[in-house]
Coordinates of C-alpha atoms in Angstrom, one line a residue:
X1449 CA 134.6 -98.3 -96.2
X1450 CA 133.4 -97.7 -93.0
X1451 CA 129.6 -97.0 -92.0
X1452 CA 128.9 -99.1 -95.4
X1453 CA 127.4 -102.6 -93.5
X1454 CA 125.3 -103.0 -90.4
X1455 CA 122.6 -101.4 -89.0
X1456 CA 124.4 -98.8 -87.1
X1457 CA 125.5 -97.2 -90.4
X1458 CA 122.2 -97.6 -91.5
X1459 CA 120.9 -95.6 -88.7
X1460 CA 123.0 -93.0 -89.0
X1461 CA 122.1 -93.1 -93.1
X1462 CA 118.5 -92.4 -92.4
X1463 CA 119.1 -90.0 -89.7
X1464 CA 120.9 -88.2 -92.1
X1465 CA 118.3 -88.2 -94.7
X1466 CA 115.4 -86.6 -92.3
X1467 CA 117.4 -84.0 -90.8
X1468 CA 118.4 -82.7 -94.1
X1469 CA 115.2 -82.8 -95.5
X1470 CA 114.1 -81.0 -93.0
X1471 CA 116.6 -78.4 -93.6
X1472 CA 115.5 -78.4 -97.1
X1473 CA 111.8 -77.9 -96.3
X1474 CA 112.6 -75.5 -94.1
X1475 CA 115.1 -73.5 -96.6
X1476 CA 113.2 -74.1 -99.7
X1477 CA 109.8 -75.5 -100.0
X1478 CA 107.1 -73.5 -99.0
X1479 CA 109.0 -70.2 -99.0
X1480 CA 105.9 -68.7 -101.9
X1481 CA 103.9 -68.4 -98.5
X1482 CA 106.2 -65.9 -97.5
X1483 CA 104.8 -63.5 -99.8
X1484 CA 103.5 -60.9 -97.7
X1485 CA 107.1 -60.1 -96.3
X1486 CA 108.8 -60.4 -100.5
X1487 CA 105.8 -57.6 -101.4
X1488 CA 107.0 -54.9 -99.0
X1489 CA 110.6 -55.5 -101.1
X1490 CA 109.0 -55.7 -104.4
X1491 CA 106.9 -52.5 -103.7
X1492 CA 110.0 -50.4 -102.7
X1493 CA 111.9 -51.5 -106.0
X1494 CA 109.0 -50.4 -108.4
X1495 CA 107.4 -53.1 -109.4
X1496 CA 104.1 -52.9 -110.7
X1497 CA 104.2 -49.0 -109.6
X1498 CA 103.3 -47.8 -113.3
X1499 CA 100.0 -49.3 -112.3
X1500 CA 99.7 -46.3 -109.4
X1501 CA 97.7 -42.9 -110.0
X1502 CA 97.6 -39.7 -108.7
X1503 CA 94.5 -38.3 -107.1
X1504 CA 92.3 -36.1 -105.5
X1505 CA 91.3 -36.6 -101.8
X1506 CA 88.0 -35.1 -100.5
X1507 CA 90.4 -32.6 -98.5
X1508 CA 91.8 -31.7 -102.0
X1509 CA 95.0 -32.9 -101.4
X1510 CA 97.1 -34.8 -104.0
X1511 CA 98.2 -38.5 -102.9
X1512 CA 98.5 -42.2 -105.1
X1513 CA 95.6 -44.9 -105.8
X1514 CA 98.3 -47.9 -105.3
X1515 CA 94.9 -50.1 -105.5
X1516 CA 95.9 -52.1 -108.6
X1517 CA 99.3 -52.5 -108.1
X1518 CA 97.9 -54.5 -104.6
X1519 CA 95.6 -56.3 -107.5
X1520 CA 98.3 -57.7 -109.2
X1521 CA 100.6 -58.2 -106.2
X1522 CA 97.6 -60.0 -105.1
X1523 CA 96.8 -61.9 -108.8
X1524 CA 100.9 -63.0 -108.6
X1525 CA 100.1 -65.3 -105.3
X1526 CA 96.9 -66.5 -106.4
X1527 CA 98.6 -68.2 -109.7
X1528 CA 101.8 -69.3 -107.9
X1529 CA 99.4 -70.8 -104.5
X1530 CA 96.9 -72.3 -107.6
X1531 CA 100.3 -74.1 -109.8
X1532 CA 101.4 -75.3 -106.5
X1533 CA 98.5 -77.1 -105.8
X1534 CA 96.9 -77.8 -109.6
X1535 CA 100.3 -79.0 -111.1
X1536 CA 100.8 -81.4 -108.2
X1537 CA 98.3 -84.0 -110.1
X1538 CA 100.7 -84.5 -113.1
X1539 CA 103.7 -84.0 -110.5
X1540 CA 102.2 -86.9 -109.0
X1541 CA 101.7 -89.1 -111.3
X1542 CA 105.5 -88.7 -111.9
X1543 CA 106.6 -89.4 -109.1
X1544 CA 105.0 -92.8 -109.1
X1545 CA 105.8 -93.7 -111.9
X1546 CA 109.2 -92.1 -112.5
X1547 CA 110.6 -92.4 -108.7
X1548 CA 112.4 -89.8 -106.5
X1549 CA 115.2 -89.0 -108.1
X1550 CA 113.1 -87.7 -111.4
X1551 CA 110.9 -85.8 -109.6
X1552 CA 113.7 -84.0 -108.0
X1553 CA 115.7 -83.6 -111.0
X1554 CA 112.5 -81.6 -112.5
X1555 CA 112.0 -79.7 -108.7
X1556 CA 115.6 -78.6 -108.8
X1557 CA 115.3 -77.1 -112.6
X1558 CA 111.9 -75.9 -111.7
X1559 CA 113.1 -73.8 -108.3
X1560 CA 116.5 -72.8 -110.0
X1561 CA 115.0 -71.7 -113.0
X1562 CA 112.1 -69.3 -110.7
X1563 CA 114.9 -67.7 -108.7
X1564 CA 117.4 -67.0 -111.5
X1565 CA 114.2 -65.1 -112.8
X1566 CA 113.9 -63.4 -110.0
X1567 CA 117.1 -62.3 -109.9
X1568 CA 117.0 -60.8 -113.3
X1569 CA 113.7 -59.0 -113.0
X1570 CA 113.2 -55.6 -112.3
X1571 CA 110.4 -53.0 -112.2
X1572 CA 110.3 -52.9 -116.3
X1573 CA 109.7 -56.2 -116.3
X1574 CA 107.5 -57.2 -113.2
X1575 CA 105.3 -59.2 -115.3
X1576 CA 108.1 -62.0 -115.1
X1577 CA 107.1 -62.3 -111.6
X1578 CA 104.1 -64.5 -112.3
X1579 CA 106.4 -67.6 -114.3
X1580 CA 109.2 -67.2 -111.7
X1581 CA 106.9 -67.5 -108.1
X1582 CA 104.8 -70.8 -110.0
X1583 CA 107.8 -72.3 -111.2
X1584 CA 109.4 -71.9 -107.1
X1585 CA 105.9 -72.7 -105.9
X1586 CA 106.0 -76.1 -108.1
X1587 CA 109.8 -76.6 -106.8
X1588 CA 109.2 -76.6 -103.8
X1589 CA 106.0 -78.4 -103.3
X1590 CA 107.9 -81.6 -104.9
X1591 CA 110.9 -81.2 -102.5
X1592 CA 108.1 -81.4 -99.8
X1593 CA 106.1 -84.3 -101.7
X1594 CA 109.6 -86.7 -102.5
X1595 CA 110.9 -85.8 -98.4
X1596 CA 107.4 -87.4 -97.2
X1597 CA 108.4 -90.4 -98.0
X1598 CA 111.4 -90.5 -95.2
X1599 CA 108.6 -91.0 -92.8
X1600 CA 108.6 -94.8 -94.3
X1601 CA 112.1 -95.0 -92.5
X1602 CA 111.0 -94.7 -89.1
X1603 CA 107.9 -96.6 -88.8
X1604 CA 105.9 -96.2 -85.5
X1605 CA 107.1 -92.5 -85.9
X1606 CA 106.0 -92.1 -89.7
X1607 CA 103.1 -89.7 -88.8
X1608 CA 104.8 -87.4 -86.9
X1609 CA 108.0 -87.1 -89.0
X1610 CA 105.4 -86.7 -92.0
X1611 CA 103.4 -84.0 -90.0
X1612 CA 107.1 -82.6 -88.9
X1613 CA 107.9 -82.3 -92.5
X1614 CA 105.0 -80.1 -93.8
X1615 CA 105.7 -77.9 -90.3
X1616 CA 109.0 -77.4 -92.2
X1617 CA 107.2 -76.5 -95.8
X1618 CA 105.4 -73.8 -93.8
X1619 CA 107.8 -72.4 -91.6
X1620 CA 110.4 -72.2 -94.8
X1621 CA 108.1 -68.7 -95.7
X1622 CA 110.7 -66.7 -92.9
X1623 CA 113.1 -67.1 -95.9
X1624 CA 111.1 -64.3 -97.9
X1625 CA 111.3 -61.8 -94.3
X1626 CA 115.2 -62.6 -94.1
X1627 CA 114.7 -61.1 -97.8
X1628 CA 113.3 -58.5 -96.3
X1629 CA 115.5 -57.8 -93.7
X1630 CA 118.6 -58.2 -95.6
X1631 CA 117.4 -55.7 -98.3
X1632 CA 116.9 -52.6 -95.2
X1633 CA 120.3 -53.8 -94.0
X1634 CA 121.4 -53.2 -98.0
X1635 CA 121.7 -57.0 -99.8
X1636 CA 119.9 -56.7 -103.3
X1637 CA 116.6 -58.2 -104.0
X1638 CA 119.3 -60.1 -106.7
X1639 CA 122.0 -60.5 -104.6
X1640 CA 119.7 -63.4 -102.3
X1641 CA 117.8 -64.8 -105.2
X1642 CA 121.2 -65.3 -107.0
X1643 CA 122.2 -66.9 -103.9
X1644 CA 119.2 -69.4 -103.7
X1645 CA 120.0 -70.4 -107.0
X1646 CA 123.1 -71.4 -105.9
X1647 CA 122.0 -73.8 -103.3
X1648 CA 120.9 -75.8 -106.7
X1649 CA 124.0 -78.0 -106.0
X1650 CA 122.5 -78.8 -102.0
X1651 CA 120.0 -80.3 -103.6
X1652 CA 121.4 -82.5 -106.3
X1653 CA 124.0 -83.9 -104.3
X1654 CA 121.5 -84.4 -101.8
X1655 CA 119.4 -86.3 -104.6
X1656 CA 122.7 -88.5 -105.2
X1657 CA 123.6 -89.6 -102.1
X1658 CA 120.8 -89.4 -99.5
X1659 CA 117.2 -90.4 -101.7
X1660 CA 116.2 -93.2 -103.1
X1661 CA 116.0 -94.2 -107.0
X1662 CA 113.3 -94.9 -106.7
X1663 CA 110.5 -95.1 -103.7
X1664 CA 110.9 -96.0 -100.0
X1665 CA 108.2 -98.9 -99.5
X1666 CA 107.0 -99.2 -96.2
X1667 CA 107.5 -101.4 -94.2
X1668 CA 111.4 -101.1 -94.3
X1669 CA 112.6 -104.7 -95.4
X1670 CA 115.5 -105.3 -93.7
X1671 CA 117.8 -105.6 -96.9
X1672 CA 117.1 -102.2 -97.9
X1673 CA 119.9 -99.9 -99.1
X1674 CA 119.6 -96.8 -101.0
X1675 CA 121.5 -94.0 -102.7
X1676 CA 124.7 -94.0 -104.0
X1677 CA 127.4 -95.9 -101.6
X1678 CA 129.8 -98.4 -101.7
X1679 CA 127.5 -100.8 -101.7
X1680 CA 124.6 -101.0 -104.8
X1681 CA 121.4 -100.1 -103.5
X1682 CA 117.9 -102.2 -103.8
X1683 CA 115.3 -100.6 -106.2
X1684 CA 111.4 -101.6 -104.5
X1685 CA 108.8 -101.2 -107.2
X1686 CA 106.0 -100.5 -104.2
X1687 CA 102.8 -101.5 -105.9
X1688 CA 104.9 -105.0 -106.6
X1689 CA 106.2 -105.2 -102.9
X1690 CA 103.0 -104.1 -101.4
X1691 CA 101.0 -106.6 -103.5
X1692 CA 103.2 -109.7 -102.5
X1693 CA 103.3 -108.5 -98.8
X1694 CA 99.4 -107.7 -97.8
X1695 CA 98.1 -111.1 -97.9
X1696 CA 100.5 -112.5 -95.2
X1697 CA 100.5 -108.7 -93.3
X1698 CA 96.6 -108.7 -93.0
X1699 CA 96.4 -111.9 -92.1
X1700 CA 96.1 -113.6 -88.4
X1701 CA 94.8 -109.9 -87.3
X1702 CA 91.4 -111.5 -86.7
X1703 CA 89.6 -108.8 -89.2
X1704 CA 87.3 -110.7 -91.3
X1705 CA 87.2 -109.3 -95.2
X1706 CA 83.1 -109.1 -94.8
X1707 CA 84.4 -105.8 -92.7
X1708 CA 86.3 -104.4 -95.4
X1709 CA 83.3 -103.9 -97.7
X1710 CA 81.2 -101.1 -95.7
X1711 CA 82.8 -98.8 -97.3
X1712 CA 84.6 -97.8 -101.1
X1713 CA 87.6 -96.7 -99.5
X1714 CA 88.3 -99.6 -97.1
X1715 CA 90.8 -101.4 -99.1
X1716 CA 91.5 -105.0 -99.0
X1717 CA 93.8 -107.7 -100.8
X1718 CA 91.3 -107.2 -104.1
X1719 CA 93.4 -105.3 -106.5
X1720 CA 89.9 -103.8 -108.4
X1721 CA 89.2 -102.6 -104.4
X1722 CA 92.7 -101.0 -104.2
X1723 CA 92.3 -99.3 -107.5
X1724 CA 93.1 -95.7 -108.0
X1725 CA 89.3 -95.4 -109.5
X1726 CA 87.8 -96.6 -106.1
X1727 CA 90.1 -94.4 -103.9
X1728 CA 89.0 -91.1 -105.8
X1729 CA 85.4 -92.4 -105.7
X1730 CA 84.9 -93.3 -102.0
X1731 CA 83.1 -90.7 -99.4
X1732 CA 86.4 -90.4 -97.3
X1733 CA 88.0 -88.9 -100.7
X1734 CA 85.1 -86.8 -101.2
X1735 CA 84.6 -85.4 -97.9
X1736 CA 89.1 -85.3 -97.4
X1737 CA 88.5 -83.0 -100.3
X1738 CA 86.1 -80.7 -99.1
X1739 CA 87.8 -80.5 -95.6
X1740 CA 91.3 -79.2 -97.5
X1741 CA 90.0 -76.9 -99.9
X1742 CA 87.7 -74.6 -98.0
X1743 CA 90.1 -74.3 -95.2
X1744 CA 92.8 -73.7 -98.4
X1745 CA 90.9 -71.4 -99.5
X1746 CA 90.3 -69.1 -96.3
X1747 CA 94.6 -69.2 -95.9
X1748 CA 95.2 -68.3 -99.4
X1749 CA 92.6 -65.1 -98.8
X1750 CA 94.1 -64.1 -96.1
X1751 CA 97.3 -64.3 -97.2
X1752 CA 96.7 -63.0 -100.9
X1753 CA 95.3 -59.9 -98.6
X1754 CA 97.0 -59.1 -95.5
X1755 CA 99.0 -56.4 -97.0
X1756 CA 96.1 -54.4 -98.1
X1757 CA 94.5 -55.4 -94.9
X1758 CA 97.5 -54.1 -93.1
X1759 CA 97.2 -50.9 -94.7
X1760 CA 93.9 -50.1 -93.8
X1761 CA 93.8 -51.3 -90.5
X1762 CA 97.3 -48.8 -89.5
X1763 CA 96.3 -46.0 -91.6
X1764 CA 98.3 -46.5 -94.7
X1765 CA 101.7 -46.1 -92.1
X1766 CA 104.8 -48.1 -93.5
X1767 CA 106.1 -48.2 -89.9
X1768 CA 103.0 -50.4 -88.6
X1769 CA 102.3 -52.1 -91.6
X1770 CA 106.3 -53.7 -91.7
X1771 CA 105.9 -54.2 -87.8
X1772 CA 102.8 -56.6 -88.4
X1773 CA 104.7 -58.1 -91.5
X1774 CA 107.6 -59.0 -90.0
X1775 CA 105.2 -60.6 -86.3
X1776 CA 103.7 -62.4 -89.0
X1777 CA 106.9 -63.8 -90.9
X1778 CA 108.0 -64.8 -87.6
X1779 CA 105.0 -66.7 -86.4
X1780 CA 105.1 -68.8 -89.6
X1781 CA 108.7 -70.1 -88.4
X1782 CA 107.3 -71.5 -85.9
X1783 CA 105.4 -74.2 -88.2
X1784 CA 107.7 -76.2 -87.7
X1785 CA 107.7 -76.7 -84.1
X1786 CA 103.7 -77.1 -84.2
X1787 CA 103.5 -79.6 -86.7
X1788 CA 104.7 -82.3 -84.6
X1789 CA 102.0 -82.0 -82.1
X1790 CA 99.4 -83.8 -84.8
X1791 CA 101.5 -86.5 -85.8
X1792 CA 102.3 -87.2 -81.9
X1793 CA 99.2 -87.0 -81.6
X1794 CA 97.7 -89.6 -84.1
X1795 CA 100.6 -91.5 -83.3
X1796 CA 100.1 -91.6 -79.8
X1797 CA 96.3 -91.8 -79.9
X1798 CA 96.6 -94.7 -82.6
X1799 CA 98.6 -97.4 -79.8
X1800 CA 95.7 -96.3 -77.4
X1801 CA 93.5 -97.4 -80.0
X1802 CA 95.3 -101.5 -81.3
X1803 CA 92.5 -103.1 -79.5
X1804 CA 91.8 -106.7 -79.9
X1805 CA 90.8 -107.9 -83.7
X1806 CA 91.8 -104.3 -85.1
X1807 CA 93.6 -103.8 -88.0
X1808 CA 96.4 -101.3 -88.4
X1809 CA 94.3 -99.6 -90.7
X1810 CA 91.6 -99.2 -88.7
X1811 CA 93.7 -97.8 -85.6
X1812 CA 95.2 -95.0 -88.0
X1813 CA 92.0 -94.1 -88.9
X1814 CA 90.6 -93.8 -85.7
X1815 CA 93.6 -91.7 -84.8
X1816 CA 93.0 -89.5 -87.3
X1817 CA 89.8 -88.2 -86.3
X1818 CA 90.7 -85.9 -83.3
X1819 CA 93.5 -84.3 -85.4
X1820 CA 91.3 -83.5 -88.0
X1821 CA 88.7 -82.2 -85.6
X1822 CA 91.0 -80.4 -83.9
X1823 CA 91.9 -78.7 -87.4
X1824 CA 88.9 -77.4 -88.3
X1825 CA 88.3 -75.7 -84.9
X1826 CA 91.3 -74.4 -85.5
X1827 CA 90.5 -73.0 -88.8
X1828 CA 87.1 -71.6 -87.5
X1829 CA 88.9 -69.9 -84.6
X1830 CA 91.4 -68.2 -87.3
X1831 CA 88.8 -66.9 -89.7
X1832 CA 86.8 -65.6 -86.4
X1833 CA 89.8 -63.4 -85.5
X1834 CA 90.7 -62.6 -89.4
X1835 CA 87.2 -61.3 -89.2
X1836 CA 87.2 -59.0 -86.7
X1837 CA 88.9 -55.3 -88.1
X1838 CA 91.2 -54.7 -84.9
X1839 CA 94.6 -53.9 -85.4
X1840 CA 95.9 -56.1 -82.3
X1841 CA 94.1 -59.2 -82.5
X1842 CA 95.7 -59.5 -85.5
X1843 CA 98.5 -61.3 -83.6
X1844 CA 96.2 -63.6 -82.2
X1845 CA 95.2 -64.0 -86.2
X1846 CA 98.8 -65.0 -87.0
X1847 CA 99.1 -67.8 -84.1
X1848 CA 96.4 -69.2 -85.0
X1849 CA 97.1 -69.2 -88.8
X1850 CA 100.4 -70.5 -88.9
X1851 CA 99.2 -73.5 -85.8
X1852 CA 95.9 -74.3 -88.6
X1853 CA 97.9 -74.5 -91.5
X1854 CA 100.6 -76.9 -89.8
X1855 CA 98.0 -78.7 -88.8
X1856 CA 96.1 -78.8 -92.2
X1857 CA 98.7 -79.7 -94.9
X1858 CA 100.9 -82.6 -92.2
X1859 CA 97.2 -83.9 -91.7
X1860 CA 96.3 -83.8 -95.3
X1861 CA 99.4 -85.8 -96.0
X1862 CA 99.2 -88.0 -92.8
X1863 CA 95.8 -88.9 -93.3
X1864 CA 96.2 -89.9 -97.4
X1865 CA 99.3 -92.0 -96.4
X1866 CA 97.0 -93.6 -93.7
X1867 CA 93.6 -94.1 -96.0
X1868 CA 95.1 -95.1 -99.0
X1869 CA 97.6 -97.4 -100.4
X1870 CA 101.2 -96.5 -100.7
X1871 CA 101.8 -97.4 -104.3
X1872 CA 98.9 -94.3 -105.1
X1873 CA 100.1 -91.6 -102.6
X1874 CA 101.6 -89.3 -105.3
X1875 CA 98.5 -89.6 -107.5
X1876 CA 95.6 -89.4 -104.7
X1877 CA 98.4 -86.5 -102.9
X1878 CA 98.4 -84.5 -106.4
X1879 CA 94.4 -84.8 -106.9
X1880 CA 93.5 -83.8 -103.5
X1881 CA 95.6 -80.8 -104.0
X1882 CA 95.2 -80.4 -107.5
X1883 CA 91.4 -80.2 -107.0
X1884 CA 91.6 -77.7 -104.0
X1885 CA 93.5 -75.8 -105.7
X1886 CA 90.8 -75.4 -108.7
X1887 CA 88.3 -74.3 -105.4
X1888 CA 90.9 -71.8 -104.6
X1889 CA 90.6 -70.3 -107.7
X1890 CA 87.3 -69.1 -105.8
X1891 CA 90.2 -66.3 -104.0
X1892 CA 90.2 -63.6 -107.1
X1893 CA 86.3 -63.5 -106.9
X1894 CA 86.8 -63.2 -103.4
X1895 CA 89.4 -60.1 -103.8
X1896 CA 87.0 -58.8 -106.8
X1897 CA 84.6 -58.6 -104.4
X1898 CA 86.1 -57.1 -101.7
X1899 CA 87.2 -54.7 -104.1
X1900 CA 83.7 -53.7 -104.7
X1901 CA 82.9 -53.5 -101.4
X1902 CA 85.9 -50.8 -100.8
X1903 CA 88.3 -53.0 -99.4
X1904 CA 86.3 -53.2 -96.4
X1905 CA 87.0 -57.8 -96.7
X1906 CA 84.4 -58.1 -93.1
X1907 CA 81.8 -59.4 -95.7
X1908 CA 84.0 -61.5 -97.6
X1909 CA 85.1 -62.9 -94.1
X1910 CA 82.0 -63.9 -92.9
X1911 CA 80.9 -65.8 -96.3
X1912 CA 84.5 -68.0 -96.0
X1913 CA 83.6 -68.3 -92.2
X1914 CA 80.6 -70.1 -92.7
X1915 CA 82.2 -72.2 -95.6
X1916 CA 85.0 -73.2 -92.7
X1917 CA 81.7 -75.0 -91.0
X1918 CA 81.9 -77.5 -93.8
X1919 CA 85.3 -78.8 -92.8
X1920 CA 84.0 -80.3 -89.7
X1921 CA 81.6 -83.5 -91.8
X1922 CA 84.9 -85.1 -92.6
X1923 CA 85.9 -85.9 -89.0
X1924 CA 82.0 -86.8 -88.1
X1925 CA 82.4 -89.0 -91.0
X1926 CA 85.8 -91.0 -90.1
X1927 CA 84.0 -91.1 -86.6
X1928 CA 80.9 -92.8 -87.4
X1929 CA 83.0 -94.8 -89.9
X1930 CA 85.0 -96.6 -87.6
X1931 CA 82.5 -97.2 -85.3
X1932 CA 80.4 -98.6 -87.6
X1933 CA 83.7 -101.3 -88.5
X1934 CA 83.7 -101.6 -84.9
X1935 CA 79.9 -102.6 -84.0
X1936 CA 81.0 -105.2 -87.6
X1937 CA 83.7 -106.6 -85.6
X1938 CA 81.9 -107.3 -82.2
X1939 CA 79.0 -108.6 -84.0
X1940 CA 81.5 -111.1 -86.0
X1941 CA 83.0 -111.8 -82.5
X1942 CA 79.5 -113.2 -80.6
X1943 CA 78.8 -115.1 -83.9
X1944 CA 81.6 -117.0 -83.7
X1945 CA 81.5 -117.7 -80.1
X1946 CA 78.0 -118.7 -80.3
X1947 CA 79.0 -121.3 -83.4
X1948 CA 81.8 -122.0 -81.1
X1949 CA 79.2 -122.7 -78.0
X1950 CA 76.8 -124.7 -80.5
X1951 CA 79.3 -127.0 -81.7
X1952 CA 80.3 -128.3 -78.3
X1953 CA 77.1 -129.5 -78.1

């Protein structure tokens, strides 16, 4: 069969596998985030409206408290954006130990299962929106987690295709406004879940024939074949392949192994050193982890609250509010196209920075610390603007929103797949996000409160602006990390010349 041998069918293979991942993240993944835009819908069929009351204004006029139907609009994101992030742990752990095409098998039952419940739901039963937006939440954040891997494929590009690929996951929340706008135009809120549940078969076939058994190691050996095809594809067991392949790869780089010790995380050819245990317990894990979840946890506010926010801010007027819903769906579709610029940019950054004696490793991480400076600007800049109760900034808001959390979840991922070893990506991935999502738990107090304030969030705001502040140690940290390994490597260098010097004598 042709396109079976040589490396031109092998190119075309892989290219085949990114962009339809990327369709996939785009379609599927992330497309819980789109929640602001699925509310409006949800809110004209009924749901949760038992939960309205009448009242009296002070002008003795008779209108609706709405205020806890908002609540648990509000309480069905916090537990689908919590399962997303908690169950990625165990999710994890599965996809190291299982390989890619289990974990997809249980994303595809998972996302199939959330939208077929969805498209049986109705305003009688809107409590069955809670199982049906986790179990799509969990879906998709394993489509995104087993696609990452792609970036192995394409090696000096492997940043940016990973930061290109949670651009995607992002961007894939215009899905829920297409709801939207498909439901004025007169589709059913059924009619497009039904619909997505169909696109069940996309997935498995692209399961079959385009992903791996198993993993993709990385590097690519050059006898590596994968998914079903004419020819039977090589299964790589990546803790075995990396262990037999990082002796000979770190060696000859002129790094000496006394350099690899300042630090838990820095891991070297010492299996007890390159233990999960150690990667969880070193300061870069620590501080990774504080960086991700209080930035999480200021999207996840804003998000759980923007219709509300909305609301007040145009005067309870539907016109407005679905104005600044759909400007907002349509600045998270372009996550995707900011993405890239992180990954280019640790990519780029990292050739600038192979100096003499430096280890891959090392040049990664020192690429990484600009993007994730950069990030938590970014985030500060956002929660400024989310701060400030003017109607037209608001687009500002969005901008900067969608261009902080492209940058935040591909630099999450790019920076674990750069810090720690391959073989524990799933698990370290699901922790980090796992644990965040425990901190982002902190978002009901935070709508509890704002509740008690009157729905006036300016308060709330300025309490998560300050935690933003804390996002910026990690980057200072990777900073001072590296040039620590640095001053390490010259002092190695003038050692040895000077041994070098006294033994020509």
């Amino acid at each position: 069969m042709p396109g079976c041998k040589g490396s031109s069918g092998t190119g075309v293979k892989y290219k085949l596998t990114l962009a339809t991942g990327l369709l996939e993240c785009l379609c599927f993944a992330g497309v819980v985030f789109g929640w602001a835009s699925l509310v409006f819908v949800l809110k004209t069929d009924g749901y949760f409206s038992d939960l309205c009351v009448n009242v009296t204004n002070a002008s003795r006029e008779l209108g609706s408290d709405c205020s806890l139907q908002d609540e648990n609009f509000s309480l069905v994101f916090t537990v689908a954006s919590f399962m997303n992030n908690f169950l990625t742990l165990p999710n994890g752990f599965v996809y190291d130990h299982f390989g890619t095409m289990a974990t997809r098998i249980l994303a595809i039952f998972l996302y199939t299962t959330g939208t077929f419940i969805v498209a049986l739901s109705n305003k009688a039963v809107s409590f069955l929106l809670f199982p049906a937006l986790s179990f799509i939440a969990v879906g998709g954040i394993l489509f995104l987690m087993t696609n990452m891997q792609v970036g192995n494929l394409f090696g000096t590009h492997r940043s940016t295709i990973i930061t290109v690929y949670n651009g995607a996951f992002d961007s894939s929340s215009v899905i829920f406004l297409i709801v939207k706008v498909l439901y004025e135009k007169g589709v059913s809120l059924r009619s497009s879940f039904l619909f997505l549940s169909s696109c069940n078969l996309i997935h498995l076939l692209r399961t079959l024939f385009l992903m791996p058994t198993s993993h993709i190691p990385y590097p690519i050996p050059d006898d590596y074949k994968y998914g079903m095809s004419c020819v039977k594809s090589n299964s790589y067991n990546v803790e075995q392949y990396e262990a037999k392949r990082e002796p000979s790869s770190d060696r000859g780089r002129g790094v000496d192994d006394e350099q690899l010790e300042t630090d838990s995380l820095q891991l070297t050819d010492n299996s007890e050193k390159d233990s999960f245990r150690n990667c969880v317990l070193s300061w870069f894990f620590l501080w990774h982890l504080i960086w991700l979840s209080v930035m999480q946890l200021r999207h996840y506010f804003f998000i759980g609250t923007l219709n509300p926010m909305l609301n007040r801010l145009a005067n309870q007027d539907p016109v407005t509010v679905s104005k600044y819903t759909n400007a907002f769906a349509f600045t998270q579709l372009c996550g995707v196209l900011c993405a890239p610029w992180n990954g280019l940019l640790m990519d780029r950054h990292k050739k600038k920075n192979l100096g003499p004696g430096m280890s891959e490793r090392e040049a990664d991480l020192h690429s990484s610390v600009l993007s994730l400076l950069l990030t938590s600007l970014q985030c500060l800049l956002f929660s400024i603007c989310a701060s400030i109760p003017f109607l037209p900034l608001q687009y500002v808001t969005f901008i900067l929103q969608v261009l902080n959390r492209s940058f935040l979840y591909g630099g999450n991922a790019a920076f674990i797949s750069i810090a720690f070893p391959a073989r524990h990506f799933g698990k370290v991935y699901g922790l980090a996000m796992s644990l965040s999502a425990v901190v982002a738990l902190l978002q009901y107090p935070c709508f509890a409160l704002n509740k008690v304030l009157g729905g006036d969030p300016v308060y709330v705001n300025i309490i998560l602006t300050v935690l933003t502040l804390l996002a910026f140690i990690h980057p200072v940290y990777v900073f001072l990390h590296c040039r620590e390994l640095a001053k390490e490597r010259e002092n190695s260098q003038i050692l040895e010349a000077s041994i070098q010097e006294i033994s020509m004598y």
